[in-house]
mmCIF file of C-alpha atoms in Angstrom:
data_model
loop_
_atom_site.group_PDB
_atom_site.id
_atom_site.type_symbol
_atom_site.label_atom_id
_atom_site.label_comp_id
_atom_site.label_asym_id
_atom_site.label_seq_id
_atom_site.Cartn_x
_atom_site.Cartn_y
_atom_site.Cartn_z
ATOM 1 C CA UNK A 111 -0.247 34.535 -3.721
ATOM 2 C CA UNK A 112 -1.076 31.151 -5.229
ATOM 3 C CA UNK A 113 -4.434 31.070 -3.402
ATOM 4 C CA UNK A 114 -5.263 34.605 -4.527
ATOM 5 C CA UNK A 115 -4.461 33.777 -8.153
ATOM 6 C CA UNK A 116 -6.640 30.652 -8.041
ATOM 7 C CA UNK A 117 -9.483 32.727 -6.569
ATOM 8 C CA UNK A 118 -9.160 35.246 -9.415
ATOM 9 C CA UNK A 119 -9.161 32.506 -12.038
ATOM 10 C CA UNK A 120 -12.292 30.952 -10.583
ATOM 11 C CA UNK A 121 -14.090 34.306 -10.318
ATOM 12 C CA UNK A 122 -13.181 34.972 -13.954
ATOM 13 C CA UNK A 123 -14.684 31.582 -14.861
ATOM 14 C CA UNK A 124 -17.934 32.627 -13.208
ATOM 15 C CA UNK A 125 -18.088 36.113 -14.731
ATOM 16 C CA UNK A 126 -17.698 34.919 -18.331
ATOM 17 C CA UNK A 127 -20.782 32.724 -17.844
ATOM 18 C CA UNK A 128 -22.976 35.848 -17.488
ATOM 19 C CA UNK A 129 -24.085 38.514 -19.935
ATOM 20 C CA UNK A 130 -21.577 41.361 -20.094
ATOM 21 C CA UNK A 131 -23.810 44.018 -18.513
ATOM 22 C CA UNK A 132 -23.883 45.700 -15.117
ATOM 23 C CA UNK A 133 -26.850 43.882 -13.535
ATOM 24 C CA UNK A 134 -25.888 40.278 -14.503
ATOM 25 C CA UNK A 135 -22.270 40.815 -13.424
ATOM 26 C CA UNK A 136 -23.351 42.327 -10.104
ATOM 27 C CA UNK A 137 -25.658 39.371 -9.451
ATOM 28 C CA UNK A 138 -22.759 37.005 -10.196
ATOM 29 C CA UNK A 139 -20.578 38.703 -7.552
ATOM 30 C CA UNK A 140 -23.357 38.635 -4.951
ATOM 31 C CA UNK A 141 -24.269 35.007 -5.681
ATOM 32 C CA UNK A 142 -20.817 33.423 -5.814
ATOM 33 C CA UNK A 143 -18.491 35.509 -3.590
ATOM 34 C CA UNK A 144 -18.578 36.077 0.155
ATOM 35 C CA UNK A 145 -16.388 38.208 2.401
ATOM 36 C CA UNK A 146 -16.095 40.983 -0.194
ATOM 37 C CA UNK A 147 -16.452 44.606 1.012
ATOM 38 C CA UNK A 148 -19.756 46.320 0.119
ATOM 39 C CA UNK A 149 -18.260 48.012 -2.935
ATOM 40 C CA UNK A 150 -19.320 45.590 -5.657
ATOM 41 C CA UNK A 151 -20.822 48.445 -7.715
ATOM 42 C CA UNK A 152 -17.472 50.200 -8.009
ATOM 43 C CA UNK A 153 -15.766 46.970 -9.067
ATOM 44 C CA UNK A 154 -18.331 46.284 -11.822
ATOM 45 C CA UNK A 155 -18.123 49.898 -13.037
ATOM 46 C CA UNK A 156 -14.319 49.720 -13.242
ATOM 47 C CA UNK A 157 -14.530 46.355 -14.994
ATOM 48 C CA UNK A 158 -16.939 47.616 -17.686
ATOM 49 C CA UNK A 159 -14.894 50.788 -18.226
ATOM 50 C CA UNK A 160 -11.727 48.728 -18.756
ATOM 51 C CA UNK A 161 -13.507 46.073 -20.850
ATOM 52 C CA UNK A 162 -16.670 47.311 -22.623
ATOM 53 C CA UNK A 163 -16.886 43.888 -24.273
ATOM 54 C CA UNK A 164 -16.175 40.555 -22.636
ATOM 55 C CA UNK A 165 -12.381 39.920 -22.440
ATOM 56 C CA UNK A 166 -10.567 36.596 -22.438
ATOM 57 C CA UNK A 167 -10.201 34.769 -19.123
ATOM 58 C CA UNK A 168 -6.487 35.574 -18.784
ATOM 59 C CA UNK A 169 -7.003 39.348 -19.054
ATOM 60 C CA UNK A 170 -9.996 39.172 -16.734
ATOM 61 C CA UNK A 171 -7.972 37.241 -14.143
ATOM 62 C CA UNK A 172 -5.174 39.845 -14.244
ATOM 63 C CA UNK A 173 -7.683 42.686 -13.804
ATOM 64 C CA UNK A 174 -9.359 41.035 -10.785
ATOM 65 C CA UNK A 175 -5.995 40.287 -9.153
ATOM 66 C CA UNK A 176 -4.768 43.862 -9.653
ATOM 67 C CA UNK A 177 -8.041 45.457 -8.471
ATOM 68 C CA UNK A 178 -8.426 43.282 -5.358
ATOM 69 C CA UNK A 179 -4.744 43.690 -4.416
ATOM 70 C CA UNK A 180 -4.744 47.493 -4.759
ATOM 71 C CA UNK A 181 -7.790 47.782 -2.489
ATOM 72 C CA UNK A 182 -6.619 45.039 -0.097
ATOM 73 C CA UNK A 183 -9.809 43.058 -0.619
ATOM 74 C CA UNK A 184 -7.995 39.802 0.055
ATOM 75 C CA UNK A 185 -7.769 40.891 3.733
ATOM 76 C CA UNK A 186 -10.091 39.827 5.304
ATOM 77 C CA UNK A 187 -10.027 36.823 3.027
ATOM 78 C CA UNK A 188 -12.688 36.679 0.320
ATOM 79 C CA UNK A 189 -13.699 33.270 -0.942
ATOM 80 C CA UNK A 190 -16.012 31.638 -3.446
ATOM 81 C CA UNK A 191 -19.211 30.003 -2.277
ATOM 82 C CA UNK A 192 -19.148 27.345 -4.997
ATOM 83 C CA UNK A 193 -17.115 25.913 -7.846
ATOM 84 C CA UNK A 194 -17.201 26.814 -11.537
ATOM 85 C CA UNK A 195 -15.477 24.253 -13.714
ATOM 86 C CA UNK A 196 -15.712 24.081 -17.483
ATOM 87 C CA UNK A 197 -16.521 20.812 -19.151
ATOM 88 C CA UNK A 198 -13.585 19.077 -20.866
ATOM 89 C CA UNK A 199 -13.866 16.224 -23.287
ATOM 90 C CA UNK A 200 -11.607 13.239 -22.714
ATOM 91 C CA UNK A 201 -11.336 10.412 -25.218
ATOM 92 C CA UNK A 202 -10.432 7.732 -22.711
ATOM 93 C CA UNK A 203 -9.016 7.068 -19.288
ATOM 94 C CA UNK A 204 -5.248 7.424 -18.987
ATOM 95 C CA UNK A 205 -4.912 4.018 -17.288
ATOM 96 C CA UNK A 206 -6.669 0.865 -18.449
ATOM 97 C CA UNK A 207 -6.849 -0.371 -14.843
ATOM 98 C CA UNK A 208 -9.102 2.531 -13.835
ATOM 99 C CA UNK A 209 -12.840 1.799 -13.591
ATOM 100 C CA UNK A 210 -14.933 3.274 -16.423
ATOM 101 C CA UNK A 211 -17.416 5.762 -14.910
ATOM 102 C CA UNK A 212 -19.107 8.219 -17.264
ATOM 103 C CA UNK A 213 -21.891 9.788 -15.210
ATOM 104 C CA UNK A 214 -23.229 10.366 -11.732
ATOM 105 C CA UNK A 215 -25.596 7.398 -12.100
ATOM 106 C CA UNK A 216 -22.706 5.094 -12.977
ATOM 107 C CA UNK A 217 -20.756 6.459 -10.009
ATOM 108 C CA UNK A 218 -23.700 5.603 -7.737
ATOM 109 C CA UNK A 219 -23.676 2.046 -9.105
ATOM 110 C CA UNK A 220 -19.896 1.912 -8.626
ATOM 111 C CA UNK A 221 -20.345 2.729 -4.929
ATOM 112 C CA UNK A 222 -23.438 0.534 -4.565
ATOM 113 C CA UNK A 223 -25.668 3.396 -3.381
ATOM 114 C CA UNK A 224 -28.616 5.379 -4.792
ATOM 115 C CA UNK A 225 -28.331 8.742 -6.581
ATOM 116 C CA UNK A 226 -29.925 10.516 -3.608
ATOM 117 C CA UNK A 227 -27.408 8.944 -1.228
ATOM 118 C CA UNK A 228 -24.554 10.056 -3.485
ATOM 119 C CA UNK A 229 -25.885 13.631 -3.574
ATOM 120 C CA UNK A 230 -26.231 13.658 0.221
ATOM 121 C CA UNK A 231 -22.773 12.224 0.939
ATOM 122 C CA UNK A 232 -21.180 14.577 -1.599
ATOM 123 C CA UNK A 233 -23.125 17.548 -0.159
ATOM 124 C CA UNK A 234 -24.237 18.531 -3.644
ATOM 125 C CA UNK A 235 -27.156 20.783 -2.784
ATOM 126 C CA UNK A 236 -26.595 22.014 0.753
ATOM 127 C CA UNK A 237 -23.749 24.013 2.242
ATOM 128 C CA UNK A 238 -22.340 22.010 5.111
ATOM 129 C CA UNK A 239 -20.593 24.666 7.175
ATOM 130 C CA UNK A 240 -23.492 25.160 9.640
ATOM 131 C CA UNK A 241 -25.269 21.828 9.541
ATOM 132 C CA UNK A 242 -26.649 20.202 12.697
ATOM 133 C CA UNK A 243 -24.555 17.390 14.138
ATOM 134 C CA UNK A 244 -26.693 14.484 12.863
ATOM 135 C CA UNK A 245 -26.309 15.649 9.251
ATOM 136 C CA UNK A 246 -22.552 16.124 9.407
ATOM 137 C CA UNK A 247 -20.222 13.606 7.791
ATOM 138 C CA UNK A 248 -17.096 14.326 9.891
ATOM 139 C CA UNK A 249 -15.997 14.049 13.511
ATOM 140 C CA UNK A 250 -13.398 16.534 14.767
ATOM 141 C CA UNK A 251 -10.662 15.900 17.329
ATOM 142 C CA UNK A 252 -7.534 17.797 18.375
ATOM 143 C CA UNK A 253 -4.027 16.386 18.595
ATOM 144 C CA UNK A 254 -1.538 18.402 20.632
ATOM 145 C CA UNK A 255 1.840 18.846 18.957
ATOM 146 C CA UNK A 256 5.236 19.154 20.644
ATOM 147 C CA UNK A 257 5.327 22.920 20.202
ATOM 148 C CA UNK A 258 2.064 23.286 22.147
ATOM 149 C CA UNK A 259 -0.128 24.035 19.125
ATOM 150 C CA UNK A 260 -2.954 21.801 17.980
ATOM 151 C CA UNK A 261 -3.573 19.762 14.842
ATOM 152 C CA UNK A 262 -7.180 19.190 13.759
ATOM 153 C CA UNK A 263 -8.048 15.622 12.755
ATOM 154 C CA UNK A 264 -11.110 15.416 10.505
ATOM 155 C CA UNK A 265 -12.388 11.833 10.644
ATOM 156 C CA UNK A 266 -15.174 10.883 8.211
ATOM 157 C CA UNK A 267 -18.132 8.933 9.525
ATOM 158 C CA UNK A 268 -18.670 5.319 8.505
ATOM 159 C CA UNK A 269 -20.616 5.741 5.250
ATOM 160 C CA UNK A 270 -18.443 8.490 3.785
ATOM 161 C CA UNK A 271 -15.286 6.647 4.869
ATOM 162 C CA UNK A 272 -16.495 3.585 2.936
ATOM 163 C CA UNK A 273 -16.733 5.646 -0.268
ATOM 164 C CA UNK A 274 -13.303 7.190 0.299
ATOM 165 C CA UNK A 275 -11.775 3.739 0.788
ATOM 166 C CA UNK A 276 -13.282 2.555 -2.491
ATOM 167 C CA UNK A 277 -11.839 5.581 -4.288
ATOM 168 C CA UNK A 278 -8.448 4.899 -2.722
ATOM 169 C CA UNK A 279 -8.389 1.157 -3.446
ATOM 170 C CA UNK A 280 -10.014 1.100 -6.886
ATOM 171 C CA UNK A 281 -8.842 4.387 -8.432
ATOM 172 C CA UNK A 282 -5.951 6.073 -6.621
ATOM 173 C CA UNK A 283 -3.895 2.905 -6.098
ATOM 174 C CA UNK A 284 -3.637 2.579 -9.890
ATOM 175 C CA UNK A 285 -2.156 6.070 -10.318
ATOM 176 C CA UNK A 286 1.527 6.686 -10.840
ATOM 177 C CA UNK A 287 3.357 8.660 -8.149
ATOM 178 C CA UNK A 288 6.837 10.142 -8.276
ATOM 179 C CA UNK A 289 9.712 7.789 -7.476
ATOM 180 C CA UNK A 290 10.885 10.163 -4.724
ATOM 181 C CA UNK A 291 7.681 9.557 -2.723
ATOM 182 C CA UNK A 292 7.965 6.848 -0.041
ATOM 183 C CA UNK A 293 4.935 7.427 2.182
ATOM 184 C CA UNK A 294 1.624 5.539 1.801
ATOM 185 C CA UNK A 295 2.916 3.421 -1.110
ATOM 186 C CA UNK A 296 3.171 -0.348 -1.345
ATOM 187 C CA UNK A 297 6.745 -1.670 -1.050
ATOM 188 C CA UNK A 298 7.911 1.761 0.161
ATOM 189 C CA UNK A 299 8.087 2.851 3.791
ATOM 190 C CA UNK A 300 10.113 4.920 6.238
ATOM 191 C CA UNK A 301 12.993 2.416 5.960
ATOM 192 C CA UNK A 302 13.301 2.764 2.165
ATOM 193 C CA UNK A 303 13.071 6.537 2.633
ATOM 194 C CA UNK A 304 15.908 6.536 5.188
ATOM 195 C CA UNK A 305 18.096 4.039 3.284
ATOM 196 C CA UNK A 306 18.676 6.584 0.495
ATOM 197 C CA UNK A 307 20.435 8.937 2.909
ATOM 198 C CA UNK A 308 22.769 6.605 4.800
ATOM 199 C CA UNK A 309 26.479 7.356 5.246
ATOM 200 C CA UNK A 310 26.330 10.931 3.913
ATOM 201 C CA UNK A 311 28.299 13.960 5.141
ATOM 202 C CA UNK A 312 25.272 16.256 5.057
ATOM 203 C CA UNK A 313 21.599 15.519 5.720
ATOM 204 C CA UNK A 314 19.016 18.252 5.120
ATOM 205 C CA UNK A 315 15.588 17.763 6.703
ATOM 206 C CA UNK A 316 12.574 19.975 5.912
ATOM 207 C CA UNK A 317 8.893 19.821 6.849
ATOM 208 C CA UNK A 318 5.874 21.060 4.875
ATOM 209 C CA UNK A 319 3.642 23.151 7.116
ATOM 210 C CA UNK A 320 0.016 21.928 7.320
ATOM 211 C CA UNK A 321 0.444 19.917 4.144
ATOM 212 C CA UNK A 322 -3.048 18.406 3.828
ATOM 213 C CA UNK A 323 -4.838 21.648 4.674
ATOM 214 C CA UNK A 324 -2.794 23.458 1.996
ATOM 215 C CA UNK A 325 -4.193 21.185 -0.746
ATOM 216 C CA UNK A 326 -7.330 22.821 -2.156
ATOM 217 C CA UNK A 327 -10.337 21.354 -3.977
ATOM 218 C CA UNK A 328 -9.257 22.581 -7.432
ATOM 219 C CA UNK A 329 -6.031 20.546 -7.159
ATOM 220 C CA UNK A 330 -8.032 17.421 -6.308
ATOM 221 C CA UNK A 331 -10.430 18.100 -9.175
ATOM 222 C CA UNK A 332 -7.462 18.339 -11.540
ATOM 223 C CA UNK A 333 -6.266 14.897 -10.419
ATOM 224 C CA UNK A 334 -9.543 13.176 -11.317
ATOM 225 C CA UNK A 335 -10.037 15.314 -14.413
ATOM 226 C CA UNK A 336 -6.572 14.483 -15.768
ATOM 227 C CA UNK A 337 -7.212 10.780 -15.193
ATOM 228 C CA UNK A 338 -9.891 11.080 -17.881
ATOM 229 C CA UNK A 339 -13.101 11.354 -15.886
ATOM 230 C CA UNK A 340 -15.899 13.692 -16.994
ATOM 231 C CA UNK A 341 -16.749 16.957 -15.289
ATOM 232 C CA UNK A 342 -19.699 15.423 -13.430
ATOM 233 C CA UNK A 343 -17.764 12.425 -12.146
ATOM 234 C CA UNK A 344 -14.709 14.515 -11.207
ATOM 235 C CA UNK A 345 -16.983 16.935 -9.371
ATOM 236 C CA UNK A 346 -18.551 14.156 -7.281
ATOM 237 C CA UNK A 347 -15.194 12.514 -6.528
ATOM 238 C CA UNK A 348 -13.734 15.861 -5.483
ATOM 239 C CA UNK A 349 -16.635 16.658 -3.173
ATOM 240 C CA UNK A 350 -16.369 13.225 -1.541
ATOM 241 C CA UNK A 351 -12.601 13.519 -0.954
ATOM 242 C CA UNK A 352 -12.490 17.136 0.268
ATOM 243 C CA UNK A 353 -14.046 18.929 3.214
ATOM 244 C CA UNK A 354 -14.962 22.436 4.324
ATOM 245 C CA UNK A 355 -14.928 22.947 8.080
ATOM 246 C CA UNK A 356 -18.067 23.461 10.164
ATOM 247 C CA UNK A 357 -17.891 27.163 10.985
ATOM 248 C CA UNK A 358 -19.533 26.963 14.394
ATOM 249 C CA UNK A 359 -17.541 24.038 15.800
ATOM 250 C CA UNK A 360 -15.988 24.911 19.212
ATOM 251 C CA UNK A 361 -12.703 23.053 18.562
ATOM 252 C CA UNK A 362 -11.784 25.437 15.745
ATOM 253 C CA UNK A 363 -11.203 28.313 18.163
ATOM 254 C CA UNK A 364 -8.200 26.475 19.642
ATOM 255 C CA UNK A 365 -6.373 26.533 16.289
ATOM 256 C CA UNK A 366 -4.075 29.289 15.103
ATOM 257 C CA UNK A 367 -5.351 31.864 12.620
ATOM 258 C CA UNK A 368 -3.489 30.329 9.658
ATOM 259 C CA UNK A 369 -5.166 26.950 10.151
ATOM 260 C CA UNK A 370 -8.574 28.549 10.599
ATOM 261 C CA UNK A 371 -8.116 30.484 7.363
ATOM 262 C CA UNK A 372 -7.157 27.372 5.379
ATOM 263 C CA UNK A 373 -10.007 25.321 6.813
ATOM 264 C CA UNK A 374 -12.602 27.805 5.548
ATOM 265 C CA UNK A 375 -12.190 26.549 1.984
ATOM 266 C CA UNK A 376 -12.580 22.956 0.756
ATOM 267 C CA UNK A 377 -9.340 21.111 1.416
ATOM 268 C CA UNK A 378 -7.885 17.646 1.856
ATOM 269 C CA UNK A 379 -9.000 16.390 5.307
ATOM 270 C CA UNK A 380 -6.379 14.856 7.572
ATOM 271 C CA UNK A 381 -8.068 11.644 8.675
ATOM 272 C CA UNK A 382 -9.736 10.517 5.441
ATOM 273 C CA UNK A 383 -8.419 7.223 3.928
ATOM 274 C CA UNK A 384 -8.189 8.818 0.468
ATOM 275 C CA UNK A 385 -6.097 11.817 1.560
ATOM 276 C CA UNK A 386 -2.587 10.244 1.707
ATOM 277 C CA UNK A 387 -2.725 8.917 -1.877
ATOM 278 C CA UNK A 388 -4.193 12.181 -3.173
ATOM 279 C CA UNK A 389 -1.466 14.178 -1.436
ATOM 280 C CA UNK A 390 1.192 12.108 -3.212
ATOM 281 C CA UNK A 391 -0.455 12.841 -6.574
ATOM 282 C CA UNK A 392 -0.781 16.567 -5.874
ATOM 283 C CA UNK A 393 2.862 16.724 -4.746
ATOM 284 C CA UNK A 394 4.096 15.029 -7.943
ATOM 285 C CA UNK A 395 5.202 18.294 -9.554
ATOM 286 C CA UNK A 396 6.929 19.468 -6.361
ATOM 287 C CA UNK A 397 8.787 16.133 -6.173
ATOM 288 C CA UNK A 398 9.796 16.527 -9.801
ATOM 289 C CA UNK A 399 11.225 20.014 -9.259
ATOM 290 C CA UNK A 400 13.037 19.107 -6.041
ATOM 291 C CA UNK A 401 14.503 15.986 -7.699
ATOM 292 C CA UNK A 402 15.845 18.203 -10.487
ATOM 293 C CA UNK A 403 17.308 20.614 -7.936
ATOM 294 C CA UNK A 404 18.969 17.736 -6.083
ATOM 295 C CA UNK A 405 20.588 16.428 -9.282
ATOM 296 C CA UNK A 406 21.952 19.882 -10.084
ATOM 297 C CA UNK A 407 23.572 20.065 -6.642
ATOM 298 C CA UNK A 408 24.715 16.400 -6.619
ATOM 299 C CA UNK A 409 22.319 15.488 -3.811
ATOM 300 C CA UNK A 410 19.839 12.678 -3.146
ATOM 301 C CA UNK A 411 16.185 13.578 -2.548
ATOM 302 C CA UNK A 412 13.194 11.696 -1.159
ATOM 303 C CA UNK A 413 9.917 12.535 0.572
ATOM 304 C CA UNK A 414 7.930 10.688 3.217
ATOM 305 C CA UNK A 415 4.478 12.307 3.603
ATOM 306 C CA UNK A 416 5.290 15.943 4.486
ATOM 307 C CA UNK A 417 8.959 15.283 5.404
ATOM 308 C CA UNK A 418 11.507 16.308 2.748
ATOM 309 C CA UNK A 419 15.048 14.940 2.898
ATOM 310 C CA UNK A 420 18.209 15.768 0.918
ATOM 311 C CA UNK A 421 21.684 14.340 1.469
ATOM 312 C CA UNK A 422 25.114 14.542 -0.107
ATOM 313 C CA UNK A 423 28.862 14.522 0.386
ATOM 314 C CA UNK A 424 29.892 17.774 -1.309
ATOM 315 C CA UNK A 425 31.643 20.228 1.016
ATOM 316 C CA UNK A 426 30.321 23.760 0.518
ATOM 317 C CA UNK A 427 28.408 26.553 2.288
ATOM 318 C CA UNK A 428 24.782 25.426 2.315
ATOM 319 C CA UNK A 429 23.171 28.571 3.742
ATOM 320 C CA UNK A 430 21.491 29.255 0.405
ATOM 321 C CA UNK A 431 19.751 25.878 0.305
ATOM 322 C CA UNK A 432 16.801 26.330 2.694
ATOM 323 C CA UNK A 433 15.587 29.608 1.071
ATOM 324 C CA UNK A 434 15.849 27.954 -2.348
ATOM 325 C CA UNK A 435 13.791 24.914 -1.313
ATOM 326 C CA UNK A 436 11.316 27.200 0.454
ATOM 327 C CA UNK A 437 10.860 29.331 -2.676
ATOM 328 C CA UNK A 438 10.089 26.265 -4.799
ATOM 329 C CA UNK A 439 7.566 25.051 -2.215
ATOM 330 C CA UNK A 440 5.877 28.462 -2.166
ATOM 331 C CA UNK A 441 5.541 28.412 -5.945
ATOM 332 C CA UNK A 442 3.807 25.036 -5.644
ATOM 333 C CA UNK A 443 1.387 26.309 -2.982
ATOM 334 C CA UNK A 444 3.125 24.988 0.152
ATOM 335 C CA UNK A 445 5.185 26.478 2.989
ATOM 336 C CA UNK A 446 8.129 25.114 4.923
ATOM 337 C CA UNK A 447 7.931 24.908 8.691
ATOM 338 C CA UNK A 448 11.297 26.592 9.224
ATOM 339 C CA UNK A 449 11.419 25.684 12.916
ATOM 340 C CA UNK A 450 11.810 22.036 11.884
ATOM 341 C CA UNK A 451 14.475 22.626 9.221
ATOM 342 C CA UNK A 452 17.784 20.935 10.039
ATOM 343 C CA UNK A 453 21.243 20.511 8.519
ATOM 344 C CA UNK A 454 22.860 17.474 10.158
ATOM 345 C CA UNK A 455 26.531 16.539 9.721
ATOM 346 C CA UNK A 456 28.295 13.231 10.308
ATOM 347 C CA UNK A 457 29.444 14.287 13.787
ATOM 348 C CA UNK A 458 25.795 14.622 14.815
ATOM 349 C CA UNK A 459 23.104 11.994 15.128
ATOM 350 C CA UNK A 460 21.505 12.008 11.695
ATOM 351 C CA UNK A 461 17.903 11.004 12.314
ATOM 352 C CA UNK A 462 15.198 10.709 9.673
ATOM 353 C CA UNK A 463 11.575 9.665 10.387
ATOM 354 C CA UNK A 464 12.773 8.168 13.676
ATOM 355 C CA UNK A 465 15.583 6.172 12.035
ATOM 356 C CA UNK A 466 19.316 6.817 12.493
ATOM 357 C CA UNK A 467 21.182 6.932 9.147
ATOM 358 C CA UNK A 468 24.775 7.918 10.056
ATOM 359 C CA UNK A 469 26.430 4.721 8.762
ATOM 360 C CA UNK A 470 23.493 2.416 8.072
ATOM 361 C CA UNK A 471 19.782 2.201 8.734
ATOM 362 C CA UNK A 472 19.464 1.619 12.491
ATOM 363 C CA UNK A 473 16.991 2.001 15.330
ATOM 364 C CA UNK A 474 17.206 5.114 17.492
ATOM 365 C CA UNK A 475 18.970 4.179 20.744
ATOM 366 C CA UNK A 476 16.536 6.162 22.884
ATOM 367 C CA UNK A 477 13.543 4.336 21.400
ATOM 368 C CA UNK A 478 15.260 0.976 21.928
ATOM 369 C CA UNK A 479 16.167 1.728 25.557
ATOM 370 C CA UNK A 480 12.670 2.952 26.338
ATOM 371 C CA UNK A 481 11.034 -0.147 24.817
ATOM 372 C CA UNK A 482 13.500 -2.412 26.646
ATOM 373 C CA UNK A 483 12.691 -0.713 29.969
ATOM 374 C CA UNK A 484 8.969 -1.141 29.304
ATOM 375 C CA UNK A 485 9.426 -4.867 28.699
ATOM 376 C CA UNK A 486 11.460 -5.245 31.924
ATOM 377 C CA UNK A 487 8.736 -3.474 33.899
ATOM 378 C CA UNK A 488 6.107 -5.701 32.308
ATOM 379 C CA UNK A 489 8.082 -8.722 33.532
ATOM 380 C CA UNK A 490 8.217 -7.378 37.088
ATOM 381 C CA UNK A 491 4.837 -5.646 37.484
ATOM 382 C CA UNK A 492 2.603 -7.052 34.732
ATOM 383 C CA UNK A 493 1.348 -5.706 31.385
ATOM 384 C CA UNK A 494 -1.339 -3.456 32.841
ATOM 385 C CA UNK A 495 1.206 -1.433 34.822
ATOM 386 C CA UNK A 496 2.825 -0.118 31.601
ATOM 387 C CA UNK A 497 -0.329 0.419 29.529
ATOM 388 C CA UNK A 498 -0.423 4.160 30.169
ATOM 389 C CA UNK A 499 -2.378 5.012 26.996
ATOM 390 C CA UNK A 500 -5.024 2.306 27.479
ATOM 391 C CA UNK A 501 -4.323 0.247 24.353
ATOM 392 C CA UNK A 502 -7.121 -2.304 23.938
ATOM 393 C CA UNK A 503 -4.558 -5.041 23.153
ATOM 394 C CA UNK A 504 -1.309 -3.910 24.780
ATOM 395 C CA UNK A 505 0.450 -7.241 24.183
ATOM 396 C CA UNK A 506 -0.124 -6.951 20.428
ATOM 397 C CA UNK A 507 1.026 -3.318 20.561
ATOM 398 C CA UNK A 508 4.326 -4.321 22.183
ATOM 399 C CA UNK A 509 4.831 -7.091 19.640
ATOM 400 C CA UNK A 510 4.333 -4.584 16.824
ATOM 401 C CA UNK A 511 6.959 -2.284 18.336
ATOM 402 C CA UNK A 512 9.403 -5.204 18.601
ATOM 403 C CA UNK A 513 8.833 -6.167 14.970
ATOM 404 C CA UNK A 514 9.547 -2.573 13.961
ATOM 405 C CA UNK A 515 12.878 -2.692 15.819
ATOM 406 C CA UNK A 516 13.620 -6.076 14.259
ATOM 407 C CA UNK A 517 13.068 -4.683 10.744
ATOM 408 C CA UNK A 518 15.817 -2.118 11.375
ATOM 409 C CA UNK A 519 18.190 -4.138 13.581
ATOM 410 C CA UNK A 520 17.590 -7.891 13.721
ATOM 411 C CA UNK A 521 19.961 -8.516 16.661
ATOM 412 C CA UNK A 522 18.357 -5.923 18.923
ATOM 413 C CA UNK A 523 14.912 -7.000 17.809
ATOM 414 C CA UNK A 524 15.642 -10.621 18.746
ATOM 415 C CA UNK A 525 16.807 -9.572 22.241
ATOM 416 C CA UNK A 526 13.597 -7.658 22.795
ATOM 417 C CA UNK A 527 11.523 -10.584 21.530
ATOM 418 C CA UNK A 528 13.139 -12.903 24.092
ATOM 419 C CA UNK A 529 12.200 -10.458 26.844
ATOM 420 C CA UNK A 530 8.660 -10.289 25.442
ATOM 421 C CA UNK A 531 8.246 -14.077 25.554
ATOM 422 C CA UNK A 532 9.107 -14.126 29.273
ATOM 423 C CA UNK A 533 6.261 -11.719 30.133
ATOM 424 C CA UNK A 534 3.531 -13.631 32.057
#
């Protein structure tokens, strides 16, 4: 419903830009909307009968939503070909640490590239959904999940990735995120996330389904716009940080229908260096609402990426809790993956982002035993015998795993480090 409402708002934005007559309005529908049934004439006729003169955007949005819903035009999904955003005037940037960029030319200088390069990397003039491979800015790869489904990783090529890193380091890192967020933030990590929920009678774990793909371009535009950047600059930054899938790519046919539907519109790509920070900013309002809910119910709340966690000691029937959290997420444009929802009690192993939190923050015993067995086998048979995933520097990989264990349990980490030192 949220996606449909945003579509109607954007279509209303386009329609009010045209003269309020049949022919201009019909040309607007044909030019800016695709996937609509071949009944545009009837829609324009009904619109002009209901509103002989141009209405306000709110009334126009309600009419479009009602008309499209009654005739089931949202199925198959209609979508806009391009973006219509009204210019807003901002007096200054909201943060003095943000770089001052007032135009596309200044943005080009900020990146150290020419205006033509900026237009090409931002795909300003050409739709990218059916481009040949050498003109594409993203590589696709599939990651198989535990349930057998696939996750699409959209990795930007070198030049676009460089721009996204600059946006992340020089703009997004200066933005305030909610205190409940612990992922992709300096001084916060999975350990600080887990530490909040130690020694609690109840631990509630939820997962946001396809979190990055659920974040649409208009939400990213709002982030840059609300920081104080002009329409032109916000438009470029949004285009650089979002992606619309290549329609003819063979890997897309291995995804489920829900993922394919979300990838058809510009979204936050999973694999871009700017996406984690932007997701935290977009999820600010969700974090704020869930924090308020937790306080009302005397619970603690925190979020690590797309993992939501609540904990508390109050004894009561908690069957109402998952539908309530799910309803709030739906209102914010996200869905829970209900197959991953858990309510864990003290008698169970309370595990959060791979960390056990029953009494204190501790390493998962299974992970520790597996790493210890790997080190023993490396002693007996050599490093190469255990490098099953072909890490380019397997020794450094093992040392990183040991340091992770040591950060959670220093005694166990020291034992593993002694085994590591004895490896030839």
